[in-house]
Tab-separated table of C-alpha atoms in Angstrom:
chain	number	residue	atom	x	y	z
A	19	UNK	CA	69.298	85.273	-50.836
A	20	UNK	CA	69.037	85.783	-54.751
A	21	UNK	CA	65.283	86.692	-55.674
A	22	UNK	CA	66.174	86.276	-59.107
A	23	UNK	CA	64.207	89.251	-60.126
A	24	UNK	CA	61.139	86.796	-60.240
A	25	UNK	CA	58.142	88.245	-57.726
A	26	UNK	CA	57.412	84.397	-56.371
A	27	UNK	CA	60.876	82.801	-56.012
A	28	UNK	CA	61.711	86.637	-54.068
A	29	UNK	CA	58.325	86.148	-51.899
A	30	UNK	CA	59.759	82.554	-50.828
A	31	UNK	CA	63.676	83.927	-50.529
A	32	UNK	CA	62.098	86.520	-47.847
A	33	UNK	CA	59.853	84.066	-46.342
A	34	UNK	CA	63.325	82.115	-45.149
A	35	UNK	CA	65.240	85.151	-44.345
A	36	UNK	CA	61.943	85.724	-41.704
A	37	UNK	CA	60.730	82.671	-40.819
A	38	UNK	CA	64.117	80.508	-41.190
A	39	UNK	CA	67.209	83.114	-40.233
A	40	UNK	CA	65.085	84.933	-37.855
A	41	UNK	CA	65.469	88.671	-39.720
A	42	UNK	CA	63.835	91.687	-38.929
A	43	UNK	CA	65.278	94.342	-41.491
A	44	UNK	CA	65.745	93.425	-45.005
A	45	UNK	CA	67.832	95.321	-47.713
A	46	UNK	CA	65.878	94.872	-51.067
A	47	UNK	CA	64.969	93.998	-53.254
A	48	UNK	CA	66.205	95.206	-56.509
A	49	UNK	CA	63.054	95.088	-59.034
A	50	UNK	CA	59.924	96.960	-58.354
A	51	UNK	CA	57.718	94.156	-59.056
A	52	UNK	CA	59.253	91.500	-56.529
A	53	UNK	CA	58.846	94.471	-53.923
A	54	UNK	CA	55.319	94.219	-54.961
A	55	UNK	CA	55.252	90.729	-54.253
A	56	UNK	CA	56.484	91.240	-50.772
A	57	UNK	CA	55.065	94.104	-49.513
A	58	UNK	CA	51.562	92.393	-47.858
A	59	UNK	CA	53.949	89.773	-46.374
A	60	UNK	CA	56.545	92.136	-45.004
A	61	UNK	CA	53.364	94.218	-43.425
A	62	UNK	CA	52.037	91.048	-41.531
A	63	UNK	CA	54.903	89.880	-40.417
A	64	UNK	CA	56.270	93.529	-39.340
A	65	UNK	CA	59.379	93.194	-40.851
A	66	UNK	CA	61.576	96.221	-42.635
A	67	UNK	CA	62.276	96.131	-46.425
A	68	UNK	CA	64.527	98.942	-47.262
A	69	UNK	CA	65.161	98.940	-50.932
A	70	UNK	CA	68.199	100.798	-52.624
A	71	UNK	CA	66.514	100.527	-56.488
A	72	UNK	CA	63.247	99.806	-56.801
A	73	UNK	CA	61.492	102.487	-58.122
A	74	UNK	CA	57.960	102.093	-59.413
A	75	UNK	CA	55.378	105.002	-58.338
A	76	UNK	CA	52.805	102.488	-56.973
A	77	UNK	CA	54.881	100.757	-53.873
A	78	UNK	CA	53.904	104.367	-52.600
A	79	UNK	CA	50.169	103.821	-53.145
A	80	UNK	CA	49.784	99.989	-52.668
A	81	UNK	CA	51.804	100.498	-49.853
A	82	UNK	CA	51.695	103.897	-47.813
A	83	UNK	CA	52.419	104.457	-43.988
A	84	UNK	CA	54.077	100.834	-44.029
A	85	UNK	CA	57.296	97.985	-43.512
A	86	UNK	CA	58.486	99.309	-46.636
A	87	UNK	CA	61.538	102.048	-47.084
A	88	UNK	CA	63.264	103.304	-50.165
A	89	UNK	CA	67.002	105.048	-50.459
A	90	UNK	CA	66.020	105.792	-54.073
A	91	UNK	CA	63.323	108.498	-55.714
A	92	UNK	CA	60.108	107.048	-56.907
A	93	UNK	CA	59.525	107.251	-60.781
A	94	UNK	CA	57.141	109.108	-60.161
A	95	UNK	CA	60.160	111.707	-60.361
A	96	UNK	CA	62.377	110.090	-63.149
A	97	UNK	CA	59.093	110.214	-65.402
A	98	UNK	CA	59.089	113.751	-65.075
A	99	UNK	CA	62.497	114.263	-65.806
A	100	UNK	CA	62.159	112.278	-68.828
A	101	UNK	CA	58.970	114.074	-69.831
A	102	UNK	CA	60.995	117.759	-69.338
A	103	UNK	CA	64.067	116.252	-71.139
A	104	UNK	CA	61.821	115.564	-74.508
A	105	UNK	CA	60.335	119.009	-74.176
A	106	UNK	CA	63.410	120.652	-73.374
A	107	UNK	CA	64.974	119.477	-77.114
A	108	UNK	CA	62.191	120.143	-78.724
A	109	UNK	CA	60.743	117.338	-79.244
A	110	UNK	CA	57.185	117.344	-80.717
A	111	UNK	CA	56.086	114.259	-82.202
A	112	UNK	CA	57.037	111.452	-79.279
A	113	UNK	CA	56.623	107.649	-79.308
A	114	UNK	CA	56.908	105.857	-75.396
A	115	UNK	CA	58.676	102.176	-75.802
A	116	UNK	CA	58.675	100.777	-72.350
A	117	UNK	CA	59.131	97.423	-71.306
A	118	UNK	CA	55.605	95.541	-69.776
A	119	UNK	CA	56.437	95.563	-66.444
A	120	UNK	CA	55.899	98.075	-63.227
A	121	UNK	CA	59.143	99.403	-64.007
A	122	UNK	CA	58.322	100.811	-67.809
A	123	UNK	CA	54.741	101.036	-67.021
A	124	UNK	CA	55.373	103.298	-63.985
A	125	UNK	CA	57.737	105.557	-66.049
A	126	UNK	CA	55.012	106.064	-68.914
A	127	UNK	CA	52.267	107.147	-66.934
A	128	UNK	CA	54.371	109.855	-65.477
A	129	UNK	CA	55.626	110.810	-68.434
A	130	UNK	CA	52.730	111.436	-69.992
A	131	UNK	CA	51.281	113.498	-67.399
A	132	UNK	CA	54.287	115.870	-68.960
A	133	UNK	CA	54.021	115.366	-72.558
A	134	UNK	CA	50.807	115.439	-73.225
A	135	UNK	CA	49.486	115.549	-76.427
A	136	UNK	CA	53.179	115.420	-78.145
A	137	UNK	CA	52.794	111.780	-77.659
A	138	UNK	CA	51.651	110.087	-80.921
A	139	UNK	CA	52.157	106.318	-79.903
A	140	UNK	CA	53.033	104.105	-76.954
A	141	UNK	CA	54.095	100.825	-76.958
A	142	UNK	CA	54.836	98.494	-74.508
A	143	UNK	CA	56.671	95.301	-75.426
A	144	UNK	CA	57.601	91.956	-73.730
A	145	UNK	CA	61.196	92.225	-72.814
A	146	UNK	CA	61.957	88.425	-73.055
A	147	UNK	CA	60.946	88.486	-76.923
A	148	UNK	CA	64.497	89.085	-77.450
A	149	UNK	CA	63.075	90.312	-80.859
A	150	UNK	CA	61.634	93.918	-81.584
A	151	UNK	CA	61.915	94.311	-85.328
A	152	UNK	CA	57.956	94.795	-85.278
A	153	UNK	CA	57.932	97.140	-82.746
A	154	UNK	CA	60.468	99.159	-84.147
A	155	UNK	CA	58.954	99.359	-87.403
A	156	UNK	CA	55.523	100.461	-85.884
A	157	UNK	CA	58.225	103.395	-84.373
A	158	UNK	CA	59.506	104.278	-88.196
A	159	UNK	CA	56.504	104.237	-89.725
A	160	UNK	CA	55.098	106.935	-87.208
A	161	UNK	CA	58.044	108.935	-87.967
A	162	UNK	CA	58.659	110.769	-84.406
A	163	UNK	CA	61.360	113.434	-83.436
A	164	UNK	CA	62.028	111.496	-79.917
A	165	UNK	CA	61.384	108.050	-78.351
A	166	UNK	CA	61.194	107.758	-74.371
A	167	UNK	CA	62.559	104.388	-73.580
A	168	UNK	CA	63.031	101.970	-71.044
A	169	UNK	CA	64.306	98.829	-70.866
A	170	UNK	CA	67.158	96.505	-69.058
A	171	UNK	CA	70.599	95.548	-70.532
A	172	UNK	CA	69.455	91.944	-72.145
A	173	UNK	CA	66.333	93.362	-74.154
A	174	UNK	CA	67.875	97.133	-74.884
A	175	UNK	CA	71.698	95.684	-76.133
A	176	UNK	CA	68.916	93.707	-78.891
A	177	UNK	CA	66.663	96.527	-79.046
A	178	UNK	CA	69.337	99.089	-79.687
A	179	UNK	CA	71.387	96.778	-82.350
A	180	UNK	CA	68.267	96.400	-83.926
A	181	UNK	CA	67.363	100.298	-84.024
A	182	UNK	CA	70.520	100.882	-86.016
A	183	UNK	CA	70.040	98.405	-88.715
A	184	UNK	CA	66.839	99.524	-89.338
A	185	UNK	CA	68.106	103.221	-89.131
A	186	UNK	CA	66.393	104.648	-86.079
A	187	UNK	CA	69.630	106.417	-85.128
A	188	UNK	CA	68.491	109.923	-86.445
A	189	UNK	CA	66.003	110.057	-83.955
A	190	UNK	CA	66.495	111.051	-80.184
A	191	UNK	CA	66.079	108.752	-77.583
A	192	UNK	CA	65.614	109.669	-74.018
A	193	UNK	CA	66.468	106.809	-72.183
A	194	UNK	CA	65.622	105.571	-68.628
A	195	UNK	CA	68.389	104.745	-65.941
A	196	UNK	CA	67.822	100.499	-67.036
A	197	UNK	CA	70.301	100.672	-69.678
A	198	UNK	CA	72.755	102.819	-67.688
A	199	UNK	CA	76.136	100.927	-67.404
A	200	UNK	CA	79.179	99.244	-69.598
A	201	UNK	CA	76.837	96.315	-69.918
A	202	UNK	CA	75.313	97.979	-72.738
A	203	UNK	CA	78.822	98.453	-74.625
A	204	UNK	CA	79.524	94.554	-74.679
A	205	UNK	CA	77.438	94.830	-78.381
A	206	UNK	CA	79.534	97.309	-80.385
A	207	UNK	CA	76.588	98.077	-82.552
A	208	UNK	CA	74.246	98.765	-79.339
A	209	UNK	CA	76.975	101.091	-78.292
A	210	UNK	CA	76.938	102.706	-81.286
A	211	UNK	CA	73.798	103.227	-81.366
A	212	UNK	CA	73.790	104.865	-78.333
A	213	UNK	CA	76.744	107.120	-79.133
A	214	UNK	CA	74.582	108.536	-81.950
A	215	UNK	CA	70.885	108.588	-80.536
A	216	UNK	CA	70.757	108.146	-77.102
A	217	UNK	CA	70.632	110.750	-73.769
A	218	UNK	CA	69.396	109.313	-70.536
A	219	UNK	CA	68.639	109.808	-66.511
A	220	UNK	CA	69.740	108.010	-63.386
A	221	UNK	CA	69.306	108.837	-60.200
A	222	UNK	CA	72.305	110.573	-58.723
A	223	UNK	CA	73.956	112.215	-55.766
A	224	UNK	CA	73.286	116.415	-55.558
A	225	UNK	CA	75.933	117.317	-57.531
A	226	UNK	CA	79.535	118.087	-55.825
A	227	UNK	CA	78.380	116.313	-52.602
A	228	UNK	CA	81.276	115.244	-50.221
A	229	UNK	CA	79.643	112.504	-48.410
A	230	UNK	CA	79.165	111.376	-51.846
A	231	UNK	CA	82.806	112.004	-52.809
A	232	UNK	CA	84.181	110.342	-49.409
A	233	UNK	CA	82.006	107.350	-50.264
A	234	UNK	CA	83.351	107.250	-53.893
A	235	UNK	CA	87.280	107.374	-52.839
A	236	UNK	CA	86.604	104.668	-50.301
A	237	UNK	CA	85.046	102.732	-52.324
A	238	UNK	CA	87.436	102.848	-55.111
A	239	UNK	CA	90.344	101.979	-52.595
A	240	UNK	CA	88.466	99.076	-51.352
A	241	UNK	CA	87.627	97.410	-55.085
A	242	UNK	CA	89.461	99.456	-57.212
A	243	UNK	CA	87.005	100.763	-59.731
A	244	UNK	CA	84.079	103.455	-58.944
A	245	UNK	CA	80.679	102.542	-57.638
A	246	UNK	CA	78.557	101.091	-60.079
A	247	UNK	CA	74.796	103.062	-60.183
A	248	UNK	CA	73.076	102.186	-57.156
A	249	UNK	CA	76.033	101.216	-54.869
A	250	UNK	CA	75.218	104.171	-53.787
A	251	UNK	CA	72.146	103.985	-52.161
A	252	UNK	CA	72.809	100.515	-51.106
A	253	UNK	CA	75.175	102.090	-48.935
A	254	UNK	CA	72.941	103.887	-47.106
A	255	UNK	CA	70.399	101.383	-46.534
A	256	UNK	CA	72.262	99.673	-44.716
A	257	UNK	CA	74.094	101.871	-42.850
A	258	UNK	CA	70.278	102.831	-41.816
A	259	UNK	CA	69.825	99.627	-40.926
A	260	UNK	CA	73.031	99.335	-38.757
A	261	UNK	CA	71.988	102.843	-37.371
A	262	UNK	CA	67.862	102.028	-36.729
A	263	UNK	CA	68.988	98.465	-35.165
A	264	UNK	CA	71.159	99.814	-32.723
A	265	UNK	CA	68.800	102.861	-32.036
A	266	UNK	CA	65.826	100.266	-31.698
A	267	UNK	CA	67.859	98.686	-28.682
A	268	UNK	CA	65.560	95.811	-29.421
A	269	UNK	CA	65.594	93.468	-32.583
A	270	UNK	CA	62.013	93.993	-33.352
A	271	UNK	CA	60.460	94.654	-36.859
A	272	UNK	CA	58.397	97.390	-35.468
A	273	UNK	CA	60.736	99.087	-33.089
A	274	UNK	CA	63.317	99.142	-36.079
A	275	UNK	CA	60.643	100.778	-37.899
A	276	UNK	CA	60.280	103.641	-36.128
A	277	UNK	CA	63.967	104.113	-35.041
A	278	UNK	CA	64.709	104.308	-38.669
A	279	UNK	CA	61.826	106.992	-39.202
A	280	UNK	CA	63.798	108.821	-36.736
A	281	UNK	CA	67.493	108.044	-38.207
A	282	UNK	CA	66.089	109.417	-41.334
A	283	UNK	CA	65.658	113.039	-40.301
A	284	UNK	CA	69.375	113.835	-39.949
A	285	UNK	CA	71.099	111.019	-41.476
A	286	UNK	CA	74.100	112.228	-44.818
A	287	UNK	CA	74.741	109.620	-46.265
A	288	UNK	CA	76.762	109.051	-49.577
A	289	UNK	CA	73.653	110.017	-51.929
A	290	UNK	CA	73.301	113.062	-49.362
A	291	UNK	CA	70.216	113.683	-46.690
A	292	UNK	CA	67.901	110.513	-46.439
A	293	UNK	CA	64.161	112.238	-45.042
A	294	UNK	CA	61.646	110.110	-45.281
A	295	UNK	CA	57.775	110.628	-46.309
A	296	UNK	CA	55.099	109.485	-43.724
A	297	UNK	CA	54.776	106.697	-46.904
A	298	UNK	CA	58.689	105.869	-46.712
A	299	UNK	CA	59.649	107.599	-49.832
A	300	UNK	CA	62.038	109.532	-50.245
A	301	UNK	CA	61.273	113.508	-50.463
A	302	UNK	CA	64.398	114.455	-52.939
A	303	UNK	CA	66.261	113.060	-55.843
A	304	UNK	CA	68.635	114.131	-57.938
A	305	UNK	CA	68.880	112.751	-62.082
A	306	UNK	CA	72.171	112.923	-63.659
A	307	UNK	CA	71.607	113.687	-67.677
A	308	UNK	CA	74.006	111.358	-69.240
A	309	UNK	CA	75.258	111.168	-72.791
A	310	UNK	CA	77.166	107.789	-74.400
A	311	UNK	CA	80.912	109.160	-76.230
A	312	UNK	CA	83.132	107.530	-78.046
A	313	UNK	CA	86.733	108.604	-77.410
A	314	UNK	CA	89.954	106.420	-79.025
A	315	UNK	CA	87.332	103.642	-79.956
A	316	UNK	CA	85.905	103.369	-76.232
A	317	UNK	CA	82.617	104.014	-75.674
A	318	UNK	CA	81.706	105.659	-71.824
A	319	UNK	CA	78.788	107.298	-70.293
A	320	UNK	CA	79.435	111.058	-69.322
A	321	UNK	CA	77.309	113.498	-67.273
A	322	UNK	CA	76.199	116.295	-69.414
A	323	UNK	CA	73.709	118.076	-66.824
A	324	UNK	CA	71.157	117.287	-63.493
A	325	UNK	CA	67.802	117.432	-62.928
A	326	UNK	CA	66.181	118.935	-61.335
């Protein structure tokens, strides 16, 4: 089912997977805020959500000791490592630009837990304005040294085209893993942009892990490319699934539950050991630092460091 990254048209697309196609263990959704949408629903109904990407810190606290699972680190995490990244170049005079939604909201309350009184300014936007000249001029005139941002590939390819004409590219920007992928090069001057201003996080396998590695040279066998961000933990929720189902001996909402409480404790899988928290979090990520390069007129995201 396609949820559309809309919270009410996801409620209804799990309310046929349960009630229609009979399911008991769900992978997804993507966006943090059509989790949100589910979670009382998936609760009442006992059914397992296992998401692969959504990240927002509150689906811990709205939701703890629950139907809901995670194969990705809360931002909760990310925010810090956004917040340390700043500090870490020196940055001293730091404007937040986060889209309104749980996503960018999430990241800027954890960030500023870090940053503290280095921030000067934050400003969250409406990502379907599809125009940010006047929130990018608020960021000139306040002349920072860095800009935390966050955004998706529709809003940031406009946001970031828009930053160079108006000659925001001798600033840093630490970006958020939303704008991580060749979407973001399909407007030259957004990957331009990026080539000169931006450094970023995404959530990552530990670094030099062979599950990780197996899963990689697999995958690129089977579709002949690498795994796009997040295929990664996709993997593994369902393979968790698969694993909790058949350790459940039962397809039952709450017997699949607990089997995959217990799968968790020694499961590798490609983004390495999956523990869960008694709120279904997981207890470790790892960030990849990534820079944008241009090499023979190609732009391409490299790995420049991990966190933490």
């Amino acid at each position: 089912e396609d949820d559309g990254t809309d919270p009410s048209k996801g409620l209804e697309a799990l309310k046929k997977l349960v009630e229609v196609d009979g399911c008991q263990i769900v992978i997804g959704p993507m966006a943090s805020g059509v989790l949100r949408a589910m979670g009382n629903y998936t609760n009442e109904h006992k059914v397992v959500l296992i998401s692969p990407t959504a990240t927002a810190p509150y689906i811990t606290t709205e939701f703890p000791d629950d139907y809901v699972f995670r194969t990705v680190g809360s931002d909760t995490l990310q925010g810090k490592a956004l917040g340390e990244l700043l500090i870490e170049r020196k940055a001293s005079r730091v404007v937040i630009l986060v889209m309104n939604n749980p996503y960018g909201i999430g990241i800027m309350e954890e960030a500023e837990k870090v940053l503290g009184t280095t921030v000067i300014k934050t400003i969250v936007y409406d990502p379907s304005k599809l125009d940010f000249t006047t929130e990018l001029q608020m960021v000139k005139d306040l002349k920072p040294d860095g800009v935390l941002y966050v955004g998706y590939y529709e809003d940031g390819k406009i946001m970031f085209r828009q930053a160079l004409e108006m000659g925001l590219d001798n600033i840093l920007w630490v970006c958020a893993e939303g704008i991580y992928g060749d979407p973001m090069f399909e407007d030259p001057a957004a990957a331009e942009f990026m080539a000169r201003a931006c450094i970023g996080t995404r959530p990552s396998a530990p670094v030099g892990l062979e599950s990780y590695e197996i899963f990689k040279s697999k995958f690129r066998a089977k579709f002949g490319e690498d795994p796009s961000m997040y295929a990664d933990t996709a993997y593994d929720a369902t393979m968790m699934a698969i694993l909790a189902i058949a350790k459940a001996g039962d397809y039952d909402g709450a017997k699949i539950r607990e089997a995959l409480k217990d799968i968790s404790q020694t499961f590798m899988g490609a983004t390495g050991y999956k523990v869960f928290d008694e709120n279904g979090d997981q207890l470790y990520q790892v960030y990849e630092i990534w820079d944008v390069v241009k090499i023979d007129g190609e732009y391409k995201f490299e790995a420049i460091g991990y966190w933490p």
